[in-house]
Coordinates of C-alpha atoms in Angstrom, one line a residue:
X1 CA 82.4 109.4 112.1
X2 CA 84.5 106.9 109.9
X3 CA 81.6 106.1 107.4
X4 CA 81.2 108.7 104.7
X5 CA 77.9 109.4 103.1
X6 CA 76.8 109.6 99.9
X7 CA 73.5 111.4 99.1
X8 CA 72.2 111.5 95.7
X9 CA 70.0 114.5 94.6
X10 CA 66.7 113.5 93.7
X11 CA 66.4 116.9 91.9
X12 CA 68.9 116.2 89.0
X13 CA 66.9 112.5 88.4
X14 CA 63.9 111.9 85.9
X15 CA 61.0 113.0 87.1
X16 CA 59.3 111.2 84.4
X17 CA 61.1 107.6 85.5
X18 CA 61.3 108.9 89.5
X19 CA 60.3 105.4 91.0
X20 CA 62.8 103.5 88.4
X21 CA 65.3 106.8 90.2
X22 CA 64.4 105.7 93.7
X23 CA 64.8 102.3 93.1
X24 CA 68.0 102.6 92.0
X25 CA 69.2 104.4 94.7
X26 CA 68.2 101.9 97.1
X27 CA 70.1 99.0 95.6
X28 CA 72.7 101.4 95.2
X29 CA 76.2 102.1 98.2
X30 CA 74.1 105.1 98.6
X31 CA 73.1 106.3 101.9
X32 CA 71.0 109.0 102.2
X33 CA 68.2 110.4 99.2
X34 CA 68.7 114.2 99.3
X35 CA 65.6 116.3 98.6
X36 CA 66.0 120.0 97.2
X37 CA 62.6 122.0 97.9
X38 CA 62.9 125.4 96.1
X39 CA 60.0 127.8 96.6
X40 CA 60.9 129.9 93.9
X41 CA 61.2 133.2 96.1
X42 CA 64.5 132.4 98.5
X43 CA 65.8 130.9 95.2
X44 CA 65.1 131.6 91.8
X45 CA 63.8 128.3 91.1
X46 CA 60.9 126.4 91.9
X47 CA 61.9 122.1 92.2
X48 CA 58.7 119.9 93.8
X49 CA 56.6 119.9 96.5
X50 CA 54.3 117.5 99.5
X51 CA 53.3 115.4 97.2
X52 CA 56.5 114.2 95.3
X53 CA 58.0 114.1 98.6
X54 CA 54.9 111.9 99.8
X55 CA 55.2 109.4 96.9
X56 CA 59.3 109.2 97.4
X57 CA 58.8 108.8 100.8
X58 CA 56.5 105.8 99.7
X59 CA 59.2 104.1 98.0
X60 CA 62.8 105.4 99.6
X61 CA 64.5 102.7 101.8
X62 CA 67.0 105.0 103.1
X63 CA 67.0 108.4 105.1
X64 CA 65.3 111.6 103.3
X65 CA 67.7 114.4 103.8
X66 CA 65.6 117.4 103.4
X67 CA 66.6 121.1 101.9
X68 CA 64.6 123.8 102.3
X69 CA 65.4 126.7 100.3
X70 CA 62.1 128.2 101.6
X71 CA 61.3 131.2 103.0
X72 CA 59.5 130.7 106.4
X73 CA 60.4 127.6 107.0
X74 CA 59.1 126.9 110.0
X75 CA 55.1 126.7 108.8
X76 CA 55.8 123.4 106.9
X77 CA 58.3 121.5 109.4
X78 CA 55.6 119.3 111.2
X79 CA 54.1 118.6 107.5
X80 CA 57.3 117.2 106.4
X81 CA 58.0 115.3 109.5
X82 CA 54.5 113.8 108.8
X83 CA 55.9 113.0 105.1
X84 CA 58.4 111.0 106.3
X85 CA 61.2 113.1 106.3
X86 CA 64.5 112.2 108.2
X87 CA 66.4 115.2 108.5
X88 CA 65.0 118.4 107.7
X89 CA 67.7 121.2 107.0
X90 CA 66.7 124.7 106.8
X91 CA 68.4 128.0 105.8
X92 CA 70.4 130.1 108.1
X93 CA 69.6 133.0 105.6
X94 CA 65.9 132.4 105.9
X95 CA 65.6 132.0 109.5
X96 CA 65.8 135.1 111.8
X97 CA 64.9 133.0 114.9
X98 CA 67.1 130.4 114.3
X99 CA 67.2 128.2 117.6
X100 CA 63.6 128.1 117.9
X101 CA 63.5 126.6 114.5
X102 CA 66.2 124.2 115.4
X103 CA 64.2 122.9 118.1
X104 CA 60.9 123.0 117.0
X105 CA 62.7 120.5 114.1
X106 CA 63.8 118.5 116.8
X107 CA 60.4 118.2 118.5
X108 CA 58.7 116.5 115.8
X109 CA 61.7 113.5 115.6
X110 CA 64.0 114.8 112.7
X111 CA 68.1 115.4 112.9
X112 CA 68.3 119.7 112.4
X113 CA 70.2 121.2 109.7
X114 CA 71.3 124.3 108.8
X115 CA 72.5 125.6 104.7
X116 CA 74.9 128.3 104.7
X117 CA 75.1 130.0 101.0
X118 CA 78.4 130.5 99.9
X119 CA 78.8 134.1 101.0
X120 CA 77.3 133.5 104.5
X121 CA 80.7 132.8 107.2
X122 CA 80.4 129.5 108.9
X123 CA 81.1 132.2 112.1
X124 CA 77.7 133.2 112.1
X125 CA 77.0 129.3 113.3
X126 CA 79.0 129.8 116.7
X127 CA 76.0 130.3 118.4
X128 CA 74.2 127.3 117.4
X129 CA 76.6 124.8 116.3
X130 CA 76.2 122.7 119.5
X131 CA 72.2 122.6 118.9
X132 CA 72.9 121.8 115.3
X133 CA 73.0 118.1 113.8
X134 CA 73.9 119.1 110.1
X135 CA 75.3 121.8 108.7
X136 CA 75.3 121.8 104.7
X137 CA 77.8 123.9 103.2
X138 CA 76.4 125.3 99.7
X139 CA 79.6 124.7 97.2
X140 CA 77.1 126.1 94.6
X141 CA 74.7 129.4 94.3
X142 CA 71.6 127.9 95.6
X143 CA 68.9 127.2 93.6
X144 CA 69.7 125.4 90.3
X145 CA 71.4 121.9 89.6
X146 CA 74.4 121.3 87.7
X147 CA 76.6 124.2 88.5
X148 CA 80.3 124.1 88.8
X149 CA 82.0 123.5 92.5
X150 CA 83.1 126.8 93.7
X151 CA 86.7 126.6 95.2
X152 CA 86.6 128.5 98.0
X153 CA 84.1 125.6 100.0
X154 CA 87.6 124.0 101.0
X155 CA 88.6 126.8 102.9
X156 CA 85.0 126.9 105.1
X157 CA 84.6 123.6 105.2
X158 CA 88.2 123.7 107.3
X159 CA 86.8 126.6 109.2
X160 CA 83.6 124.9 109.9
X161 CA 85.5 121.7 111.1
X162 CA 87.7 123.9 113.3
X163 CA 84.4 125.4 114.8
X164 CA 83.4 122.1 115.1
X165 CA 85.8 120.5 117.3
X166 CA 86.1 124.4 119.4
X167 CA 82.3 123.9 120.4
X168 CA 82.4 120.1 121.1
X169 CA 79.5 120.2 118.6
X170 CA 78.4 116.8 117.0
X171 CA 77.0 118.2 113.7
X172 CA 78.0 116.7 110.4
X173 CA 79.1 118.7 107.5
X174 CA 77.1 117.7 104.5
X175 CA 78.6 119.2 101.1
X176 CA 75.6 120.4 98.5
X177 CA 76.5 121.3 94.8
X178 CA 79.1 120.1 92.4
X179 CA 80.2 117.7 93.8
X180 CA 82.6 114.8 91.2
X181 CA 85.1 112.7 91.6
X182 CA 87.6 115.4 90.9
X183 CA 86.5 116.8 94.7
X184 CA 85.3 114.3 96.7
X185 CA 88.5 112.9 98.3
X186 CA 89.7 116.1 99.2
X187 CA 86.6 117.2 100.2
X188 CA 86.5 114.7 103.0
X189 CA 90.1 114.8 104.0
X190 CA 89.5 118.1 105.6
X191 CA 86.7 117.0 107.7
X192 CA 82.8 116.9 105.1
X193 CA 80.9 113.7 106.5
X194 CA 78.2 114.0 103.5
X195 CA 78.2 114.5 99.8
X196 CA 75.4 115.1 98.0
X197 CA 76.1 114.3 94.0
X198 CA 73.0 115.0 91.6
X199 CA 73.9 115.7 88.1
X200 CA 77.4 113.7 88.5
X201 CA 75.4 110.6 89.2
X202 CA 72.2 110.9 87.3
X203 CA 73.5 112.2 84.2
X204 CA 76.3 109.5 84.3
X205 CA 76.1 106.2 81.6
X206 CA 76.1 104.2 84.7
X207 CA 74.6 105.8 88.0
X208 CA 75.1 102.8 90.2
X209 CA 78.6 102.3 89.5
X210 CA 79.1 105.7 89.7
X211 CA 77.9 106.0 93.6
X212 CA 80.0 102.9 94.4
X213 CA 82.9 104.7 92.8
X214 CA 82.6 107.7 94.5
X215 CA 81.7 105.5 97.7
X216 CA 85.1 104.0 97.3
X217 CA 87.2 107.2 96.8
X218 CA 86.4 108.6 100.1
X219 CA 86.2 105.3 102.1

């Protein structure tokens, strides 16, 4: 895949300007909008729920790339399929029948992803890789915005690749906290398809040039 995406994090924009957010992000290089739904028991955090994800869905023009950091994930994926949802990615840690939920994601129209927290070893994916279309490697702890890249993502995101290509799987590696300019380029270079960026674009003074900046360093 030659095109790079760019998905910015819908959790680190103003809730209390969301549509002005939304909009922005469609005029924007950005590609996908990525989602975080925290449930406040998998992670210590609770983010939004149906209905934000019903009135974004209202008003997106590009793909919603969904992140559940549920438990039981599996009771809500034909509601966000019905919310418009794209891609609905769910965590290996949370999921003790993983291939079933895999397909039951891929029954109701939506690309299947799997989060792996950063102590969980892309090996534990070589079962599934080839019935996965996204895997998103956590770079930070799950559950909170704003946190600082941890270094150690470069080394599985080269092992992931490497799995990749040894399955002759199809899934996309998707790259999910801290993610700057400082990172990107490298980040991509060893084989991540996606970035999400929250805080790095919607804190910025600019957050429109700042996605076509960071859409033109890993071009």
């Amino acid at each position: 895949m030659n095109n790079k995406i760019i998905a910015p994090s819908l959790l680190a924009s103003d809730f209390a300007n969301l549509q002005r957010d939304i909009e922005m992000v469609n005029q924007s290089d950005a590609d996908w909008f990525h989602l975080d739904i925290m449930d406040g028991v998998f992670v210590p955090n609770i983010s939004f729920g149906m209905p934000v994800v019903e009135a974004i869905s209202k008003h997106a023009k590009k793909p919603l790339d969904a992140h559940l950091m549920i438990v039981d994930p599996d009771r809500y994926i034909k509601t966000f399929a019905d919310l418009g949802v794209d891609h609905l990615s769910v965590h290996y840690e949370a999921c003790p029948h993983l291939h079933r939920t895999l397909q039951a994601i891929k029954n109701e129209g939506m690309l299947a992803g799997v989060a792996i927290t950063p102590h969980t070893s892309v090996r534990l994916l070589e079962d599934t890789i080839q019935d996965i279309d996204i895997v998103i490697v956590m770079s930070v702890n799950p559950g909170f915005g704003g946190q600082s890249f941890i270094e150690n993502t470069y080394n599985k995101v080269s092992d992931l690749k490497n799995l990749i290509l040894q399955k002759n799987s199809k899934a996309l590696i998707e790259i999910d906290g801290g993610v700057n300019a400082g990172n990107a380029k490298k980040l991509v270079e060893i084989g991540a398809d996606a970035l999400v960026a929250g805080s790095f674009v919607f804190k910025s003074d600019n957050p429109t040039e700042t996605i076509k900046n960071l859409k033109a360093e890993i071009a």
